[in-house]
PDB file of C-alpha atoms (C1' of nucleotides) in Angstrom:
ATOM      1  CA  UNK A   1     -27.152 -12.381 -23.550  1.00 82.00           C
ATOM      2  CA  UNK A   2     -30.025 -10.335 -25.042  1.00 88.00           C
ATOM      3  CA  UNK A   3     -29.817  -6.286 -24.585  1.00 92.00           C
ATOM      4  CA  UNK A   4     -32.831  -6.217 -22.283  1.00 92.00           C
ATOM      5  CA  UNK A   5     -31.190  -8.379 -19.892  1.00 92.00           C
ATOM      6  CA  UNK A   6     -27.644  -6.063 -20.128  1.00 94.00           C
ATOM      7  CA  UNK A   7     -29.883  -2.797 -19.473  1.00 94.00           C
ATOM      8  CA  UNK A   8     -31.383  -4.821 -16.761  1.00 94.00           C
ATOM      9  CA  UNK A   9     -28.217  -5.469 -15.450  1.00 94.00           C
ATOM     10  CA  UNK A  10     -26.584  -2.036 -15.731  1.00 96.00           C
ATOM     11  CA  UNK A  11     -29.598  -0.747 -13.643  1.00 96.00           C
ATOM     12  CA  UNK A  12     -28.830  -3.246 -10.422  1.00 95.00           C
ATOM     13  CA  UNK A  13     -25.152  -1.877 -11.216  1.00 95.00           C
ATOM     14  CA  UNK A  14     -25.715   1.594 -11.698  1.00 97.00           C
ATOM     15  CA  UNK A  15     -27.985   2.113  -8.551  1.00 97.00           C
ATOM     16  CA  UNK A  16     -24.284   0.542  -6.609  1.00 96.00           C
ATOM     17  CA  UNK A  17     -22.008   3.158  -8.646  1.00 96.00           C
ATOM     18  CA  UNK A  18     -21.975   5.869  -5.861  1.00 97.00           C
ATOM     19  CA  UNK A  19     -20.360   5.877  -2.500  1.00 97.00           C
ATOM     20  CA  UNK A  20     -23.487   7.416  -0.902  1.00 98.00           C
ATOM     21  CA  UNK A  21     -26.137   4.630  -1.904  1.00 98.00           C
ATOM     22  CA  UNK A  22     -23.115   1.719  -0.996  1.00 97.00           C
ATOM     23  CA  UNK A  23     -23.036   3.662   2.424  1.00 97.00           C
ATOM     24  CA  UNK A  24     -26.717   3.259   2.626  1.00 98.00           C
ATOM     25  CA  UNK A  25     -26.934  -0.359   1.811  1.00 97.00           C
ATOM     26  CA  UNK A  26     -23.731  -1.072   4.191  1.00 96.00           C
ATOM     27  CA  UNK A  27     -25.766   0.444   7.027  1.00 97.00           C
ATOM     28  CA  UNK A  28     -28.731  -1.289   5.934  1.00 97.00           C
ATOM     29  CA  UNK A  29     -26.721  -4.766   6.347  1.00 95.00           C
ATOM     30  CA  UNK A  30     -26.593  -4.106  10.067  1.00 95.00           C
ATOM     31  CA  UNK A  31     -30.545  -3.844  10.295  1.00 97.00           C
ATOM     32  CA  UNK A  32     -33.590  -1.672   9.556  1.00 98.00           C
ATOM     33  CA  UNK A  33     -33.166   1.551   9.391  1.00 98.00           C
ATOM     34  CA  UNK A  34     -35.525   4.583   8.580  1.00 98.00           C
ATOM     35  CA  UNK A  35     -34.215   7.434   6.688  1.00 98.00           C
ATOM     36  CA  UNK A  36     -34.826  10.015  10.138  1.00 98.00           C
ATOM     37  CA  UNK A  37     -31.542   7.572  10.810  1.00 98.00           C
ATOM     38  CA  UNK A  38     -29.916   7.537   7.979  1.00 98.00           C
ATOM     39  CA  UNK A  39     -29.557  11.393   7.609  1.00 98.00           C
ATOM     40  CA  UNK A  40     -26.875  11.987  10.606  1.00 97.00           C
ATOM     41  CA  UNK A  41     -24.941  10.021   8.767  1.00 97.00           C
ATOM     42  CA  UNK A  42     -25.221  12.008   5.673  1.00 97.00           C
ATOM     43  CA  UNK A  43     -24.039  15.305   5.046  1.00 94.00           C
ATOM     44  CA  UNK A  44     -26.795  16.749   2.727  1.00 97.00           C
ATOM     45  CA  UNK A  45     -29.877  17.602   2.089  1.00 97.00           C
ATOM     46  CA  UNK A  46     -33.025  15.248   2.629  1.00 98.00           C
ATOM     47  CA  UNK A  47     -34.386  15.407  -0.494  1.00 98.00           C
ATOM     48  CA  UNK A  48     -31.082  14.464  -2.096  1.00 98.00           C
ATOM     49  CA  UNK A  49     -30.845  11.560   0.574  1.00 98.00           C
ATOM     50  CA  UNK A  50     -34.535  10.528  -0.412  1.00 98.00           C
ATOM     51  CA  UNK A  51     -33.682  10.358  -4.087  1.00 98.00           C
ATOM     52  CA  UNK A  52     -30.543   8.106  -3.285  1.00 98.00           C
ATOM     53  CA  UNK A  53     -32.898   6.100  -1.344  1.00 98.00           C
ATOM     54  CA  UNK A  54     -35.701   5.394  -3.984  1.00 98.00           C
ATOM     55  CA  UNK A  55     -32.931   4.970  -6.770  1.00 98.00           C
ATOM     56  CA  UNK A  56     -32.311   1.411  -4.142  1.00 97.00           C
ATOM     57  CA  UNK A  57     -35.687   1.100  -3.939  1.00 96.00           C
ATOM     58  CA  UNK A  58     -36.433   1.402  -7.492  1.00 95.00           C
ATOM     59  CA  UNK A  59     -33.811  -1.522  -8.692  1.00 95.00           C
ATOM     60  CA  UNK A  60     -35.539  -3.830  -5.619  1.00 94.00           C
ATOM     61  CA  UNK A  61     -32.204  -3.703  -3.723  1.00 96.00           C
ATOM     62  CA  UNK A  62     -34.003  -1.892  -1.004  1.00 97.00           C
ATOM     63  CA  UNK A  63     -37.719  -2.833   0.504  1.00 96.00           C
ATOM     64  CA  UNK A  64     -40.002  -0.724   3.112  1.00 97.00           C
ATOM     65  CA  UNK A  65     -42.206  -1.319   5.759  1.00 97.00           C
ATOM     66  CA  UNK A  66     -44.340   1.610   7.236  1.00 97.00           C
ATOM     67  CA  UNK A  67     -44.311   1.919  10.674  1.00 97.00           C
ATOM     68  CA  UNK A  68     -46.506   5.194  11.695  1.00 96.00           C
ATOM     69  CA  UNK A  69     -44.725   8.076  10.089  1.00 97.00           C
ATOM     70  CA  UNK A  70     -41.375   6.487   9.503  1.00 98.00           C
ATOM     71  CA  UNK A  71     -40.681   4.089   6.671  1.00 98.00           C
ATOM     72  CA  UNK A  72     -38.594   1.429   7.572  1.00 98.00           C
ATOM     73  CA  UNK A  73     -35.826   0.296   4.848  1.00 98.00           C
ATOM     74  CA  UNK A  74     -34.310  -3.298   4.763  1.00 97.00           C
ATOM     75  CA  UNK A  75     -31.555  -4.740   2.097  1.00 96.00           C
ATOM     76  CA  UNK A  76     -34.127  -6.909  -0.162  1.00 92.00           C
ATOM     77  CA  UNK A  77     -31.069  -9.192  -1.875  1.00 87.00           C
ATOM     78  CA  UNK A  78     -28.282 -10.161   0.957  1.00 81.00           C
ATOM     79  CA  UNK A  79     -26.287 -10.847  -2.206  1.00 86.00           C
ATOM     80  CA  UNK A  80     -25.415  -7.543  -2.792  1.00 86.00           C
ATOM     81  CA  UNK A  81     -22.856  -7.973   0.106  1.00 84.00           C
ATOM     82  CA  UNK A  82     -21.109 -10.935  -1.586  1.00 83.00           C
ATOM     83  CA  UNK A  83     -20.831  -8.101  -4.527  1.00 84.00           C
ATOM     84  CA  UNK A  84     -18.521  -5.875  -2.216  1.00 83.00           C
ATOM     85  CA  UNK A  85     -16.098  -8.899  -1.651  1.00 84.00           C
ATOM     86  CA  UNK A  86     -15.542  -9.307  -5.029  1.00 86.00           C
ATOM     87  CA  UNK A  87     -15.248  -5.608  -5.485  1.00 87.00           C
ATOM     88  CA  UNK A  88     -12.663  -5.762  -2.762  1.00 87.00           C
ATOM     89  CA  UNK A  89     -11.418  -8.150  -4.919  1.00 88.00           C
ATOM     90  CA  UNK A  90     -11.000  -6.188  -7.556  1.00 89.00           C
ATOM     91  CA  UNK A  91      -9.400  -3.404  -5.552  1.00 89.00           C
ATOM     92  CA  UNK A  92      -6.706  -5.593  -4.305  1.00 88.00           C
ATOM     93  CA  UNK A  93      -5.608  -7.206  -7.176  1.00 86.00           C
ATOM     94  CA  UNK A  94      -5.426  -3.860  -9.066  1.00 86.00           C
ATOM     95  CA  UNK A  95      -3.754  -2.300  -6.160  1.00 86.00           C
ATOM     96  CA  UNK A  96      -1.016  -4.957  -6.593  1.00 85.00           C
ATOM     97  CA  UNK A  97      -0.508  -4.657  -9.840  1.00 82.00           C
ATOM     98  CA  UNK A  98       0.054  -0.842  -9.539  1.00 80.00           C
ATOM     99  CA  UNK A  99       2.439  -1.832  -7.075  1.00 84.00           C
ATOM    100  CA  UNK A 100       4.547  -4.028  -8.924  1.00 78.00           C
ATOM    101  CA  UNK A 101       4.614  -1.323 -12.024  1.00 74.00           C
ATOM    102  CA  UNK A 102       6.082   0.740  -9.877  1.00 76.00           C
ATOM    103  CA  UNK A 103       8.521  -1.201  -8.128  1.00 72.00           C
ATOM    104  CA  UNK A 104       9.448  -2.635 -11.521  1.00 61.00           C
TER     105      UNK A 104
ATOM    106  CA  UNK B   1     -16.438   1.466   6.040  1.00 83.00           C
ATOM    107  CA  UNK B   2     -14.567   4.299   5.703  1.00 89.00           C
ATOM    108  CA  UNK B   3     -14.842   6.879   2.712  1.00 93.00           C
ATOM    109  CA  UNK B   4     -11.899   5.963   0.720  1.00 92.00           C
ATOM    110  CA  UNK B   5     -13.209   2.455   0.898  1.00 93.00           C
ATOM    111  CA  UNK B   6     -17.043   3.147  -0.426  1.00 95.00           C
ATOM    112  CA  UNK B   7     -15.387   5.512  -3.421  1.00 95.00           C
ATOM    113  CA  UNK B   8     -13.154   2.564  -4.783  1.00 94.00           C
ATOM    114  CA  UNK B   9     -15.880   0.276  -4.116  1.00 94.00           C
ATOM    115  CA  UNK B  10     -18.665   2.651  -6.382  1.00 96.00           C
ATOM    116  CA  UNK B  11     -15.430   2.992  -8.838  1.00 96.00           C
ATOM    117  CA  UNK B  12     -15.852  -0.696  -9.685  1.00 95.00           C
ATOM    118  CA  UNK B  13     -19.581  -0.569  -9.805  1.00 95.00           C
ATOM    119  CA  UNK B  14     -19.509   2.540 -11.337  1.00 97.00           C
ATOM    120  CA  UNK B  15     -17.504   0.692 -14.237  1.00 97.00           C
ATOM    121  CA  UNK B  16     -19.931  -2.649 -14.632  1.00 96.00           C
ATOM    122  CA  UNK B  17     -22.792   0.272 -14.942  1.00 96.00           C
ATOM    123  CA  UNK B  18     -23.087   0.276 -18.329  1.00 97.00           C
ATOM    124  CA  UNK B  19     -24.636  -2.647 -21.128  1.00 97.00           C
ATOM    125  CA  UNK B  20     -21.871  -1.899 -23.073  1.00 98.00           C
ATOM    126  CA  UNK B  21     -19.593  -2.620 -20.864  1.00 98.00           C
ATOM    127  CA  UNK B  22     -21.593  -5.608 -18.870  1.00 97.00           C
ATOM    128  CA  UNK B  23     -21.619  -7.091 -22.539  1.00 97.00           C
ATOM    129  CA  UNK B  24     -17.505  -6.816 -23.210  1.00 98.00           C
ATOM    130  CA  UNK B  25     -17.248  -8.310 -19.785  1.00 97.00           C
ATOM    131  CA  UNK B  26     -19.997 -10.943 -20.647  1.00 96.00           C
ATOM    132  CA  UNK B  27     -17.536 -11.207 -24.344  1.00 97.00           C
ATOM    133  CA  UNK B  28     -14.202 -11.883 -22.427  1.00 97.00           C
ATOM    134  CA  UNK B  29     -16.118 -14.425 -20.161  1.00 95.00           C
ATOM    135  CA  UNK B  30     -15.798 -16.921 -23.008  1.00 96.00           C
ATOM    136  CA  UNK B  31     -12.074 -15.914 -23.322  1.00 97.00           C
ATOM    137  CA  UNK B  32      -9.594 -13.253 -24.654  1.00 98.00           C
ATOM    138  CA  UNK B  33     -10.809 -11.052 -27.171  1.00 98.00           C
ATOM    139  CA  UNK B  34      -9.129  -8.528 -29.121  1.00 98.00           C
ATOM    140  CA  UNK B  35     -10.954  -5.022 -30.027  1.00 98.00           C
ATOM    141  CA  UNK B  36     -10.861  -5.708 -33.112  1.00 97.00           C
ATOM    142  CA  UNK B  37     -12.938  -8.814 -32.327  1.00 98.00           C
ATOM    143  CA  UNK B  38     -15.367  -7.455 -30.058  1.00 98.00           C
ATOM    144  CA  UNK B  39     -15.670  -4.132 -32.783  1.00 97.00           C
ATOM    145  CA  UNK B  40     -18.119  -5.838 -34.940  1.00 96.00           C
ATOM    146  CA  UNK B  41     -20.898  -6.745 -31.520  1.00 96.00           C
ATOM    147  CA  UNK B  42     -21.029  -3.023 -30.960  1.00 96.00           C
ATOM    148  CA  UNK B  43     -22.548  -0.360 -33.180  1.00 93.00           C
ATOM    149  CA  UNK B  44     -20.424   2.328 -32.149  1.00 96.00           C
ATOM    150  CA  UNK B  45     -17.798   4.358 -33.481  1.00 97.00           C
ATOM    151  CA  UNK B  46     -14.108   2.436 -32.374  1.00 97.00           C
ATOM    152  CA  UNK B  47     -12.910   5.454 -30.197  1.00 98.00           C
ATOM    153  CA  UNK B  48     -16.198   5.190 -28.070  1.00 98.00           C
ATOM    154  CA  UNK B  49     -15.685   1.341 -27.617  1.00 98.00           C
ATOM    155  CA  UNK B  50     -12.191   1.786 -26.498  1.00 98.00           C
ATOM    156  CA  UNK B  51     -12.746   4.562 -24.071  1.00 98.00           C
ATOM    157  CA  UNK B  52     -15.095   1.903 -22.625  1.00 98.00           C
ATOM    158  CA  UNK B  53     -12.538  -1.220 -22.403  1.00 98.00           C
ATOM    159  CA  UNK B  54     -10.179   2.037 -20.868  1.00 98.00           C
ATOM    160  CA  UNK B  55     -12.972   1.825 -18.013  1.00 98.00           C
ATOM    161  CA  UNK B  56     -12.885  -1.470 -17.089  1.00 97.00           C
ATOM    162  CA  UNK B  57      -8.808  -1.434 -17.363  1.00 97.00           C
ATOM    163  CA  UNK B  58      -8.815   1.752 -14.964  1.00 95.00           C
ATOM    164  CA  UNK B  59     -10.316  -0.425 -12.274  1.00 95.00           C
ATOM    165  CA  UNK B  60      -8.509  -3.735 -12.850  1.00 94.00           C
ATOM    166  CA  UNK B  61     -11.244  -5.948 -14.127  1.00 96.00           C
ATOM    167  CA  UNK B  62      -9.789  -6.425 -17.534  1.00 97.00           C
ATOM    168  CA  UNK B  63      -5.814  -7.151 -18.102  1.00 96.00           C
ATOM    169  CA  UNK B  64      -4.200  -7.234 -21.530  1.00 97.00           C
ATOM    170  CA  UNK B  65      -1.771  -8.847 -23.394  1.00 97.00           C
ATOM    171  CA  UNK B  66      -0.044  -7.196 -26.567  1.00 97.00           C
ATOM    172  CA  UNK B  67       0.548  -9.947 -29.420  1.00 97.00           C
ATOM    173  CA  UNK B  68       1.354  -8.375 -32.514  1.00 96.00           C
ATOM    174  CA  UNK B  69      -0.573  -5.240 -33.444  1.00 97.00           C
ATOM    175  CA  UNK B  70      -3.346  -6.365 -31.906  1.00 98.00           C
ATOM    176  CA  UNK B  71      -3.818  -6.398 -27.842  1.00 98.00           C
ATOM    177  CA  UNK B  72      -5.753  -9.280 -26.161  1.00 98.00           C
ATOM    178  CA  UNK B  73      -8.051  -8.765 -22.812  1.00 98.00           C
ATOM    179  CA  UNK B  74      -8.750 -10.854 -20.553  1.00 97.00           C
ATOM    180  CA  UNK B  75     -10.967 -10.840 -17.378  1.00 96.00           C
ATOM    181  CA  UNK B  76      -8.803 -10.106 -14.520  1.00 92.00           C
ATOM    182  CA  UNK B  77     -11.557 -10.877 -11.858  1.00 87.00           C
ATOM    183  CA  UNK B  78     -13.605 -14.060 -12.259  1.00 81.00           C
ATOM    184  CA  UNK B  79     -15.807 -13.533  -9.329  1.00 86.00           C
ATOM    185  CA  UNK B  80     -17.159 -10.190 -11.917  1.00 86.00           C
ATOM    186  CA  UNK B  81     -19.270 -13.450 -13.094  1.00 84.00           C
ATOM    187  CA  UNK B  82     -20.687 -14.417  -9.500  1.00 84.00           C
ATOM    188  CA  UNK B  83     -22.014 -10.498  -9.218  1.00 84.00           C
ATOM    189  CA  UNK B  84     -23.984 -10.721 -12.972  1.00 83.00           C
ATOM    190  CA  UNK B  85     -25.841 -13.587 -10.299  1.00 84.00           C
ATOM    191  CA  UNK B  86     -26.608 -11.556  -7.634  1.00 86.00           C
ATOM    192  CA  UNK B  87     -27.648  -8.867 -10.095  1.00 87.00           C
ATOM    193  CA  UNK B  88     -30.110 -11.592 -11.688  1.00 88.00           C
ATOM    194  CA  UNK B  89     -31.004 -12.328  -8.091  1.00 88.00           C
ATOM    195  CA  UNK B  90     -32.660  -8.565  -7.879  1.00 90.00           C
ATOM    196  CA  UNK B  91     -34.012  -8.142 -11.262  1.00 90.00           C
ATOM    197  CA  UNK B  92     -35.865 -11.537 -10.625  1.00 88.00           C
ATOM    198  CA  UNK B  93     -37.346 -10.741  -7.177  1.00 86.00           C
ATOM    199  CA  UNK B  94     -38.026  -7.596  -8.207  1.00 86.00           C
ATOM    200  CA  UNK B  95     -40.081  -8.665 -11.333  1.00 86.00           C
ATOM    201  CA  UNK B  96     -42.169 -11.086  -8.777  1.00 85.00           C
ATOM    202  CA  UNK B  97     -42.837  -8.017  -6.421  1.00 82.00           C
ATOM    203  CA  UNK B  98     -44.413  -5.742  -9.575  1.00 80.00           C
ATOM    204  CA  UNK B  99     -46.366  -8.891 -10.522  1.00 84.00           C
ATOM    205  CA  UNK B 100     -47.671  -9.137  -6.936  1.00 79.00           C
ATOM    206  CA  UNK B 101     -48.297  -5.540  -7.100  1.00 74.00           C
ATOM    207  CA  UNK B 102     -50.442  -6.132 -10.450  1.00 76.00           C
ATOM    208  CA  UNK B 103     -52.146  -8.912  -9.912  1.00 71.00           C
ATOM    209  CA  UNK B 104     -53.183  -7.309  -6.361  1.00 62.00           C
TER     210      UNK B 104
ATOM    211  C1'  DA C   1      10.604   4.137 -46.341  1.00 50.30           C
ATOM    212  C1'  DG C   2       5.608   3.597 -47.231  1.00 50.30           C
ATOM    213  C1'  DC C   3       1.436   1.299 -46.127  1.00 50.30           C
ATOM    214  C1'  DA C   4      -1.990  -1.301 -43.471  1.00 50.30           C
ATOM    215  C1'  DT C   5      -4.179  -2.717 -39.252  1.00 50.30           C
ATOM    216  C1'  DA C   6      -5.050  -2.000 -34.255  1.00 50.30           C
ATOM    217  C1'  DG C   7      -5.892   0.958 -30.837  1.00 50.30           C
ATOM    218  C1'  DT C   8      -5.716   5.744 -28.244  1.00 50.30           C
ATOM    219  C1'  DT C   9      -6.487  10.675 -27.355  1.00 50.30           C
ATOM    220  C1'  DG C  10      -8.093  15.891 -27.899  1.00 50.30           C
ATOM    221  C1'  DC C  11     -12.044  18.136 -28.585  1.00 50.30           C
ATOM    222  C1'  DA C  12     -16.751  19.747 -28.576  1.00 50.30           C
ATOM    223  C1'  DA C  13     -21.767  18.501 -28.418  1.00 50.30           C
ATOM    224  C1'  DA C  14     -25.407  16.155 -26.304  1.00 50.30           C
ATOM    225  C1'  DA C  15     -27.350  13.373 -22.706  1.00 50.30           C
ATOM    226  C1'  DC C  16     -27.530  12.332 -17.948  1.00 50.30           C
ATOM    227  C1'  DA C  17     -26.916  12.428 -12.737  1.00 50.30           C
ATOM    228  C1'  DA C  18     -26.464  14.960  -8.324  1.00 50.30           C
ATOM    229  C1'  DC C  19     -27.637  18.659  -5.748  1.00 50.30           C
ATOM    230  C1'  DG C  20     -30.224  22.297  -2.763  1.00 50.30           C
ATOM    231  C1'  DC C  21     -34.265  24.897  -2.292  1.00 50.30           C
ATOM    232  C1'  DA C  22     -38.971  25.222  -1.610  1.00 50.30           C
ATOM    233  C1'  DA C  23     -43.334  23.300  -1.808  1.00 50.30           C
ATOM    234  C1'  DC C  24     -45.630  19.362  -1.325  1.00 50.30           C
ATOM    235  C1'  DT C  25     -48.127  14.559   0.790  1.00 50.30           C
ATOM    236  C1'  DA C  26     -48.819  11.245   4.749  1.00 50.30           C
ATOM    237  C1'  DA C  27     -49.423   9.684   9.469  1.00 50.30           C
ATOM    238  C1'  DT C  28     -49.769  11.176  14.115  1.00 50.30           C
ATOM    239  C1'  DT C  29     -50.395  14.215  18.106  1.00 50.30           C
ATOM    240  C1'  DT C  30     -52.537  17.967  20.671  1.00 50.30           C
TER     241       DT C  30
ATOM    242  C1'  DA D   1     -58.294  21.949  12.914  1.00 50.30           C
ATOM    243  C1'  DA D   2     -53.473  23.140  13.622  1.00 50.30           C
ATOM    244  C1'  DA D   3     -48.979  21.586  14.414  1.00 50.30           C
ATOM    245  C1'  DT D   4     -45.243  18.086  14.115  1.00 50.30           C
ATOM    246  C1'  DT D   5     -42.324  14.682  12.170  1.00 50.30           C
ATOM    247  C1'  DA D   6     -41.101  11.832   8.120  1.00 50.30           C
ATOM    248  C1'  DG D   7     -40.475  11.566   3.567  1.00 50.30           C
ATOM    249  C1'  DT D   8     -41.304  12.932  -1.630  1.00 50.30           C
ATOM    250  C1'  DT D   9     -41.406  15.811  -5.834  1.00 50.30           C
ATOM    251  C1'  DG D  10     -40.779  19.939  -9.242  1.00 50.30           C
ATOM    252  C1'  DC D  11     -37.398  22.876 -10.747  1.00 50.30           C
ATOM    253  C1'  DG D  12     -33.183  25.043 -12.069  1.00 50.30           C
ATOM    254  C1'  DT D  13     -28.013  24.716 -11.658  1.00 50.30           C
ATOM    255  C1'  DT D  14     -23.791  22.425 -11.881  1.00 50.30           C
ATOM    256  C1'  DG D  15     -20.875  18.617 -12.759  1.00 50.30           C
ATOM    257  C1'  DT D  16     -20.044  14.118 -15.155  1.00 50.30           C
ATOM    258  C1'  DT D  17     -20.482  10.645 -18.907  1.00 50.30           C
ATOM    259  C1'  DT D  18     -21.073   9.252 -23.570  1.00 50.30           C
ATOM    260  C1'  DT D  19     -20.420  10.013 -28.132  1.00 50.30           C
ATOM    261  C1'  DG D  20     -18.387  10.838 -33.062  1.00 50.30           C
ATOM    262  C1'  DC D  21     -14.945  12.984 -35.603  1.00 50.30           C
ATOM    263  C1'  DA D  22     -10.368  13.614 -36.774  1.00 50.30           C
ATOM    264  C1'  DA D  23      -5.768  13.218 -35.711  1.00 50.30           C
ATOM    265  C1'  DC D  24      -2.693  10.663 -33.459  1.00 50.30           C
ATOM    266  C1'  DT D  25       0.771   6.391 -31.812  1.00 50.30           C
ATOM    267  C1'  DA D  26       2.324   1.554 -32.271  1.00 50.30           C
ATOM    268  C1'  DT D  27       3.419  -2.773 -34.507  1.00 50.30           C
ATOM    269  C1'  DG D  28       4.216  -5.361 -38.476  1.00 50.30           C
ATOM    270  C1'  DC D  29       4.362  -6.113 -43.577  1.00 50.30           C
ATOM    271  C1'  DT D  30       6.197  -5.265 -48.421  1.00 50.30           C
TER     272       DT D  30
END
DNA sequence: AGCATAGTTGCAAAACAACGCAACTAATTT
DNA sequence: AAATTAGTTGCGTTGTTTTGCAACTATGCT
């Protein structure tokens, strides 16, 4: 595997690495949503909520659709969900082996 | 989703969202590698490339296996392999939306 | 014990990401 | 044209990550 394609990579990753944008894309696997509905659920600033938003965007995890003022935002790559599984995964498997060191 | 559930889920990401460390986990894909194997693929200084493999220990997608001096990792995780996929999935539909952008 | 190989950890510097504020653009309404 | 709602962007601050260097631990060899 050539560097390009590992940068590539690391740039779908990276754009998953924060509990904010995985938020985003978990509400986004209900349906479309437009940011005006996204920001209840978020306790900060727009603009900081905006840049979370294009860093999706960006990557092509996240697609718009205008709609008068409000942009509407859709998950572009249903995949991404089969990622959390496996990142459950993950969780579990470490969480079981933490278990077991401390039990003995 | 609750919040304790997105932060170990970016945790994970947050560890594949790196080329270095999307190439060790691309390394132990073909089987256990020591560091001392995997030392001469990266042009870095040995501390930095173990603080990395640290990473991906932290969050259980590598295990090890001491066998002399030397410690072998493994891949804890297989389905780490089906999310490099879904990763591809993006960067490719991505590059087909710029070229549709381009072309007009 | 002394030495070699494998890997880790403390530390400080540099690079990078997240954030809020304020000022901005874009579509729509009055 | 002015106001409204939705979203973006420049900028400075603060926090986090990556890095090399040097010193360290751990296992095995002579």
């Amino acid at each position: 595997m050539n560097t390009e394609e590992l940068k590539a990579r690391a740039r779908v990753m990276k754009a998953l690495a924060s509990p904010v944008r995985l938020k985003i894309v978990d509400e986004l696997s209900r349906g479309e949503r437009c940011m005006c509905e996204l920001q209840p659920l978020f306790p900060m600033n727009k603009s900081t909520l905006s840049r979370h938003i294009a860093e999706l965007k960006n990557v092509g995890i996240v697609g718009e659709r205008r709609e008068g003022v409000r942009i509407f935002l859709r998950l572009q790559t249903p995949c991404i969900l089969d990622v959390f599984d496996c990142a459950m995964g993950v969780i579990r498997s470490e969480a079981k082996r933490q278990a077991m060191l401390t039990k003995g």
